[in-house]
C-alpha cells in the first residue's frame, strides 16, 4: 500500500512522460466526424479524466471493482440513499456523523425512505431491525463519530446477504490503511476524502467504492452525472497529491493517538477516554480483527467538571487547533456537543481530538496544560 500510494499507482502520462498526472480543466470534448466520441469523453459533468487515476487507486486500496469521486463526502453518502426508492427501509447507526444523521432524519424521510436509527455496535439489534422485503440498505460508520465504537462489518454482512440488503460503510476514520470493509463483506465503502485521504485540510471531496457493479451502483453513477455531484479537476489533482503520503501520515497519527490516549487515561482530570485501542473484551477483539492496521487517530476525552471545564480546556490549547473536521496533518480539538446542538447524543463534557502528525510529547504536554488551565489547577 505504501508503494501504491507513494507512486499514485505508478502511472505516467503517456504523451509527456510526466510522473505527475495532468489536470484536465476542459468542460467539453471534440466530437468525431462520424458523430462519435473516440476519446469516450463528452462533457465534464459526466466524467473527467483527472478523476480516473484517483478512482483507480481507491479501487486498488479498498479491493473494489469500481470507484467514484464526488464533490464532498456528504454528496457521496447522500447519493447512496438517493439511489433507493420511496418506501425502502434503511438502518443507520444511532451515533454517527452528525450532518448525515440530520440529513437522514430531515430530508430522506420526506422523500419516502423509512429510516431506523439502531445501536449498530449491537449486531443482534441490527438483526431485529431488519424488515424482510423492505430493508434495502444498512449503513454503518466504524469507528463511529465521536465515541469511536465499532460495528462488526463481517457479522452484519452475514445478516444482510440472505435478504439482499446492501451494506455500506462510512470508513472515513478507518481509512484503507487500517481497515478494508469490502474484504469483510461490505458492498460499498464511503470516504469523506476531505479527511485522511487528502490529509491537508484543503480539499472538500468524497468517494464511493463498490465491490461489484450492480444496478444500484449504476443508479449512484447516474446521480453523480445527472445530479452533478462532481468534484473540480483541480481538487482531484490535489487529492491525488495528498494520497501519496496517506500511509505514513496515518501511521504516524495513529502512533500519536495511542500515546496520547494511554497517557490521558491516567490523568486525574480525565474521566473517560474513548479510543478503539482502549476497549476491552469482545469489543477489543473486534477492533483487533477489523482494524489490523491500527486503531485510528481519532479519540474523545471526557473531562472532569462538565461542559464548562471541557470548553475551557479547548480554549487553553495552543498546539491543538480549535476547529471542526479531522484527518489533517495538524491536530484539531472540538467540543462536539456545541456544534451538534439540540438532540445530540454526545455527552457535554466530551472533547473530540483529531490527532495529527506533530510530536506526540508536545501534543500531550499542550493538552495537559490546557486541561489544568481549564480547571484553574
Ligand atoms: C466529514 C465526514 C463526512 C462528510 O464529509 P464532507 O467531505 O465534509 O462532506 C462523512 N462522514 C464522516 C465520518 C466524516 O468525518
Coordinates of C-alpha atoms and ligand atoms in Angstrom, one line a residue:
X1 CA 0.0 0.0 0.0
X2 CA 2.9 2.4 0.7
X3 CA 4.3 1.8 -2.8
X4 CA 0.9 2.1 -4.5
X5 CA 0.1 5.4 -2.8
X6 CA 3.6 6.9 -3.0
X7 CA 3.7 6.4 -6.7
X8 CA 0.0 7.1 -7.3
X9 CA -0.3 3.6 -8.9
X10 CA 2.9 4.2 -10.9
X11 CA 1.0 5.9 -13.7
X12 CA 3.0 8.1 -16.1
X13 CA 1.3 10.5 -18.6
X14 CA 1.7 8.7 -22.0
X15 CA 2.0 11.9 -24.0
X16 CA 4.6 13.9 -21.9
X17 CA 6.1 11.2 -19.7
X18 CA 5.2 13.4 -16.8
X19 CA 5.3 11.5 -13.5
X20 CA 2.6 13.7 -12.1
X21 CA -0.9 13.4 -13.5
X22 CA -2.1 16.3 -15.6
X23 CA -5.2 18.3 -14.7
X24 CA -7.9 18.4 -17.3
X25 CA -9.9 21.6 -16.9
X26 CA -11.9 21.2 -20.1
X27 CA -15.6 21.0 -19.7
X28 CA -16.2 19.7 -23.3
X29 CA -14.6 17.4 -25.8
X30 CA -14.4 17.3 -29.6
X31 CA -16.8 15.1 -31.4
X32 CA -15.5 13.0 -34.3
X33 CA -16.6 13.5 -38.0
X34 CA -18.7 10.3 -37.7
X35 CA -20.5 12.0 -34.8
X36 CA -18.9 9.7 -32.2
X37 CA -16.5 10.5 -29.4
X38 CA -13.5 8.3 -29.9
X39 CA -11.9 9.5 -26.6
X40 CA -15.0 8.4 -24.6
X41 CA -15.2 11.9 -23.2
X42 CA -18.1 14.2 -23.9
X43 CA -18.8 16.7 -21.1
X44 CA -17.1 17.1 -17.7
X45 CA -20.3 16.7 -15.6
X46 CA -20.3 13.1 -16.9
X47 CA -16.7 12.4 -16.0
X48 CA -13.3 14.0 -16.1
X49 CA -10.0 12.3 -17.0
X50 CA -8.4 13.8 -13.9
X51 CA -10.6 11.6 -11.7
X52 CA -9.7 8.3 -13.2
X53 CA -6.2 7.8 -11.7
X54 CA -7.5 8.6 -8.2
X55 CA -10.5 6.4 -8.6
X56 CA -8.3 3.5 -9.8
X57 CA -6.0 4.0 -6.8
X58 CA -9.0 4.0 -4.4
X59 CA -10.3 0.8 -6.0
X60 CA -7.0 -0.9 -5.5
X61 CA -6.6 0.2 -1.9
X62 CA -10.2 -0.9 -1.0
X63 CA -10.0 -4.0 -3.2
X64 CA -13.2 -2.9 -5.1
X65 CA -14.4 -3.2 -8.6
X66 CA -15.2 0.5 -9.3
X67 CA -14.9 3.8 -7.6
X68 CA -16.5 7.3 -8.0
X69 CA -15.2 10.6 -6.7
X70 CA -17.8 13.2 -5.5
X71 CA -17.7 16.9 -4.7
X72 CA -17.9 16.1 -1.0
X73 CA -18.2 13.2 1.5
X74 CA -21.9 14.2 2.0
X75 CA -22.6 14.2 -1.7
X76 CA -21.1 10.6 -1.9
X77 CA -23.1 9.4 1.1
X78 CA -26.4 11.1 0.0
X79 CA -26.0 9.5 -3.5
X80 CA -26.3 6.0 -1.9
X81 CA -29.6 6.9 -0.2
X82 CA -30.9 8.8 -3.2
X83 CA -30.4 5.7 -5.3
X84 CA -33.0 3.9 -3.2
X85 CA -36.7 4.2 -3.9
X86 CA -39.6 5.6 -1.9
X87 CA -40.9 3.1 0.7
X88 CA -37.5 1.5 1.1
X89 CA -36.3 0.9 4.7
X90 CA -32.8 1.7 5.8
X91 CA -30.9 1.1 9.0
X92 CA -28.3 3.5 10.2
X93 CA -26.4 4.0 13.5
X94 CA -27.8 5.9 16.4
X95 CA -24.4 7.6 16.9
X96 CA -22.9 8.6 13.6
X97 CA -21.6 11.6 11.6
X98 CA -24.0 14.3 12.7
X99 CA -24.7 16.0 9.3
X100 CA -25.6 12.7 7.7
X101 CA -27.8 11.8 10.6
X102 CA -29.6 15.1 10.3
X103 CA -30.0 14.7 6.5
X104 CA -31.5 11.2 7.0
X105 CA -34.0 12.5 9.6
X106 CA -34.7 15.8 7.9
X107 CA -34.7 15.0 4.2
X108 CA -34.5 11.3 3.4
X109 CA -37.8 10.6 5.3
X110 CA -39.5 13.4 3.3
X111 CA -38.7 11.5 0.2
X112 CA -40.3 8.4 1.5
X113 CA -37.4 6.5 2.9
X114 CA -38.1 4.8 6.2
X115 CA -35.1 5.3 8.5
X116 CA -34.4 3.3 11.6
X117 CA -31.6 4.5 13.8
X118 CA -30.2 1.5 15.6
X119 CA -27.3 0.8 18.0
X120 CA -25.2 -0.8 15.3
X121 CA -22.5 -1.8 17.8
X122 CA -25.1 -4.5 18.8
X123 CA -25.3 -7.0 15.9
X124 CA -28.4 -8.5 17.4
X125 CA -30.1 -5.1 17.4
X126 CA -29.4 -4.8 13.7
X127 CA -30.8 -8.2 13.1
X128 CA -34.0 -7.3 14.9
X129 CA -34.4 -4.0 12.9
X130 CA -34.3 -5.8 9.5
X131 CA -37.8 -5.8 7.8
X132 CA -37.8 -8.6 5.2
X133 CA -38.5 -7.4 1.6
X134 CA -38.4 -3.8 2.8
X135 CA -35.0 -3.1 4.3
X136 CA -32.7 -2.3 1.3
X137 CA -29.7 -0.8 3.0
X138 CA -27.7 -1.0 6.2
X139 CA -25.4 2.0 6.7
X140 CA -22.5 1.6 9.2
X141 CA -19.9 4.0 10.4
X142 CA -16.9 2.4 12.1
X143 CA -15.2 3.6 14.2
X144 CA -18.2 5.9 14.7
X145 CA -18.1 9.6 15.4
X146 CA -17.5 10.8 18.1
X147 CA -17.5 7.8 20.5
X148 CA -15.3 5.6 18.3
X149 CA -17.3 2.5 18.9
X150 CA -17.1 -0.3 16.4
X151 CA -19.7 -2.2 14.4
X152 CA -19.0 -5.8 13.3
X153 CA -18.9 -5.5 9.4
X154 CA -18.4 -9.2 8.9
X155 CA -21.2 -10.3 11.1
X156 CA -23.6 -7.7 9.9
X157 CA -22.8 -8.6 6.3
X158 CA -23.9 -12.1 7.1
X159 CA -27.2 -10.7 8.2
X160 CA -27.6 -8.7 5.1
X161 CA -26.8 -11.3 2.4
X162 CA -29.8 -13.6 2.7
X163 CA -32.1 -10.5 2.4
X164 CA -30.2 -8.9 -0.5
X165 CA -29.6 -5.9 1.7
X166 CA -26.8 -3.6 0.5
X167 CA -24.2 -3.0 3.3
X168 CA -22.5 0.4 3.0
X169 CA -19.7 1.5 5.4
X170 CA -18.5 5.0 6.1
X171 CA -14.8 4.2 6.6
X172 CA -13.6 7.8 6.7
X173 CA -12.0 7.4 10.1
X174 CA -10.5 4.0 9.5
X175 CA -9.0 4.7 6.0
X176 CA -8.0 1.8 3.8
X177 CA -4.7 1.7 5.7
X178 CA -6.3 0.4 8.8
X179 CA -9.4 -1.5 7.6
X180 CA -10.9 -2.7 4.3
X181 CA -14.6 -3.2 4.6
X182 CA -15.2 -4.8 1.2
X183 CA -12.9 -7.7 2.2
X184 CA -15.1 -8.2 5.3
X185 CA -18.3 -8.4 3.3
X186 CA -19.5 -4.8 2.8
X187 CA -20.9 -3.9 -0.7
X188 CA -20.0 -0.2 -0.7
X189 CA -17.3 1.9 1.1
X190 CA -17.7 5.6 1.5
X191 CA -15.0 8.1 2.4
X192 CA -15.1 11.8 3.2
X193 CA -11.8 12.3 1.2
X194 CA -11.7 15.7 2.8
X195 CA -10.3 13.9 5.8
X196 CA -7.4 11.4 5.9
X197 CA -7.3 10.6 2.2
X198 CA -6.4 14.2 1.3
X199 CA -5.0 14.9 4.7
X200 CA -4.1 18.6 4.4
X201 CA -7.4 20.3 5.2
X202 CA -7.5 22.0 1.8
X203 CA -9.9 19.9 -0.3
X204 CA -13.6 19.0 0.1
X205 CA -14.1 15.6 -1.5
X206 CA -15.9 12.3 -1.3
X207 CA -15.6 8.8 -2.7
X208 CA -17.6 5.6 -3.0
X209 CA -16.0 2.3 -3.8
X210 CA -18.1 -0.7 -4.8
X211 CA -17.4 -4.4 -4.5
X212 CA -19.5 -5.1 -7.6
X213 CA -21.1 -3.3 -10.5
X214 CA -24.8 -3.7 -9.6
X215 CA -28.0 -1.9 -10.7
X216 CA -27.8 0.2 -7.5
X217 CA -24.3 1.2 -8.4
X218 CA -25.5 2.3 -11.9
X219 CA -28.2 4.5 -10.2
X220 CA -25.5 6.0 -8.0
X221 CA -23.4 6.7 -11.1
X222 CA -26.4 8.4 -12.7
X223 CA -26.9 10.5 -9.6
X224 CA -23.4 11.9 -9.8
X225 CA -23.6 12.5 -13.6
X226 CA -27.2 13.7 -13.9
X227 CA -27.3 15.4 -10.5
X228 CA -23.9 17.0 -11.0
X229 CA -22.3 16.0 -7.6
X230 CA -18.9 16.3 -9.2
X231 CA -15.5 17.5 -8.0
X232 CA -13.3 20.1 -9.6
X233 CA -10.4 18.6 -11.6
X234 CA -8.0 20.8 -9.6
X235 CA -9.3 19.2 -6.4
X236 CA -8.9 15.8 -7.8
X237 CA -5.3 16.6 -8.6
X238 CA -4.8 17.9 -5.0
X239 CA -6.3 14.7 -3.7
X240 CA -4.0 12.6 -5.8
X241 CA -1.1 14.5 -4.3
X242 CA -2.4 14.2 -0.7
X243 CA -2.9 10.5 -1.1
X244 CA 0.8 10.0 -1.9
X245 CA 1.6 10.3 1.8
X246 CA -1.5 8.6 3.1
X247 CA 0.2 5.6 4.7
X248 CA 2.9 7.4 6.6
X249 CA 0.5 10.1 7.7
X250 CA -2.0 7.6 9.1
X251 CA 0.7 5.5 10.7
X252 CA 2.3 8.5 12.5
X253 CA -1.1 9.9 13.6
X254 CA -2.1 6.5 15.0
X255 CA 1.1 6.2 17.0
X256 CA 0.5 9.7 18.4
X257 CA -3.1 8.8 19.2
X258 CA -2.2 5.6 21.1
X259 CA 0.4 7.5 23.2
X260 CA -2.0 10.4 24.0
X261 CA -5.0 8.1 24.7
X262 CA -2.9 5.9 27.1
X263 CA -1.4 8.9 28.9
X264 CA -4.7 10.8 29.3
X265 CA -6.4 7.7 30.7
X266 CA -4.2 8.0 33.7
X267 CA -4.9 11.7 34.2
X268 CA -7.0 12.7 37.3
X269 CA -8.9 15.4 35.4
X270 CA -10.0 12.9 32.7
X271 CA -13.0 10.7 33.4
X272 CA -13.1 8.7 30.2
X273 CA -11.0 8.2 27.1
X274 CA -12.9 6.8 24.1
X275 CA -10.5 5.1 21.7
X276 CA -10.8 1.7 19.9
X277 CA -7.4 0.6 21.3
X278 CA -8.6 1.1 24.9
X279 CA -11.7 -1.2 24.5
X280 CA -11.7 -4.5 26.3
X281 CA -13.1 -8.0 25.9
X282 CA -15.2 -8.7 22.8
X283 CA -15.1 -5.1 21.6
X284 CA -11.2 -5.1 21.7
X285 CA -11.2 -8.5 19.9
X286 CA -13.3 -7.0 17.2
X287 CA -11.1 -3.9 16.9
X288 CA -8.0 -6.2 16.5
X289 CA -9.8 -8.3 13.8
X290 CA -11.4 -5.4 11.9
X291 CA -8.6 -2.8 12.2
X292 CA -5.4 -4.8 11.7
X293 CA -3.5 -1.7 10.6
X294 CA -4.1 0.2 13.8
X295 CA -6.9 1.8 15.9
X296 CA -7.0 5.1 14.2
X297 CA -6.1 8.7 15.2
X298 CA -9.4 9.9 16.5
X299 CA -10.2 9.9 20.2
X300 CA -12.6 11.6 22.5
X301 CA -11.9 12.6 26.1
X302 CA -14.5 13.3 28.8
X303 CA -13.1 15.8 31.3
X304 CA -13.9 16.2 35.0
X305 CA -16.0 19.4 35.6
X306 CA -18.6 19.0 32.9
X307 CA -19.3 21.2 29.9
X308 CA -17.7 24.4 31.2
X309 CA -14.4 22.6 32.0
X310 CA -14.4 20.9 28.6
X311 CA -14.9 24.3 26.7
X312 CA -12.3 25.9 28.9
X313 CA -9.8 23.1 28.2
X314 CA -10.3 23.6 24.4
X315 CA -9.9 27.3 24.8
X316 CA -6.5 26.9 26.5
X317 CA -4.8 24.7 23.9
X318 CA -2.1 26.2 21.9
X319 CA -0.9 23.4 19.6
X320 CA -4.3 21.7 19.2
X321 CA -6.3 24.0 16.9
X322 CA -9.9 24.6 18.0
X323 CA -11.7 23.8 14.7
X324 CA -14.1 21.2 13.3
X325 CA -13.1 18.5 10.8
X326 CA -10.5 15.8 11.2
X327 CA -7.8 13.8 9.5
X328 CA -5.4 16.6 8.6
X329 CA -1.7 16.7 9.4
X330 CA -2.4 19.3 12.2
X331 CA -4.2 18.2 15.4
X332 CA -7.7 19.6 16.0
X333 CA -9.8 19.7 19.1
X334 CA -13.5 20.3 19.3
X335 CA -16.3 20.4 21.8
X336 CA -18.8 18.3 19.9
X337 CA -22.0 19.0 21.8
X338 CA -21.7 22.7 20.9
X339 CA -21.5 22.1 17.2
X340 CA -24.2 19.3 17.2
X341 CA -26.7 21.3 19.3
X342 CA -30.1 20.2 20.4
X343 CA -30.8 16.5 20.4
X344 CA -27.2 15.4 20.3
X345 CA -26.4 12.0 22.0
X346 CA -22.9 13.3 22.7
X347 CA -22.0 14.0 26.4
X348 CA -21.5 17.7 27.0
X349 CA -18.1 17.1 28.8
X350 CA -16.6 15.5 25.7
X351 CA -13.8 16.8 23.6
X352 CA -13.1 15.2 20.2
X353 CA -9.4 15.1 19.3
X354 CA -8.1 14.6 15.7
X355 CA -4.5 13.7 16.3
X356 CA -2.1 14.9 13.6
X357 CA 1.5 14.1 12.8
X358 CA 3.2 16.5 15.2
X359 CA 5.4 15.4 18.1
X360 CA 3.4 13.3 20.5
X361 CA 5.1 14.6 23.6
X362 CA 4.4 18.2 22.6
X363 CA 0.8 17.4 21.8
X364 CA 0.3 15.7 25.1
X365 CA 2.0 18.4 27.2
X366 CA -0.2 21.0 25.5
X367 CA -3.4 19.1 26.2
X368 CA -2.4 18.6 29.8
X369 CA -1.5 22.3 30.4
X370 CA -4.9 23.3 28.8
X371 CA -6.7 20.7 30.9
X372 CA -5.1 22.2 34.1
X373 CA -5.6 25.8 33.0
X374 CA -9.3 25.0 32.2
X375 CA -9.6 23.7 35.8
X376 CA -7.6 26.5 37.4
X377 CA -5.2 23.9 38.7
Ligands
LIG1 C1 -16.6 14.7 7.3 C2 -17.3 13.5 7.3 C3 -18.3 13.2 6.4 C4 -18.8 14.3 5.4 O1 -17.8 14.6 4.5 P1 -17.7 16.0 3.8 O2 -16.5 15.9 3.0 O3 -17.5 17.0 4.9 O4 -18.9 16.3 3.1 C5 -19.0 12.0 6.5 N1 -18.6 11.0 7.4 C6 -17.6 11.3 8.3 C7 -17.2 10.2 9.2 C8 -16.9 12.5 8.3 O5 -15.9 12.7 9.2

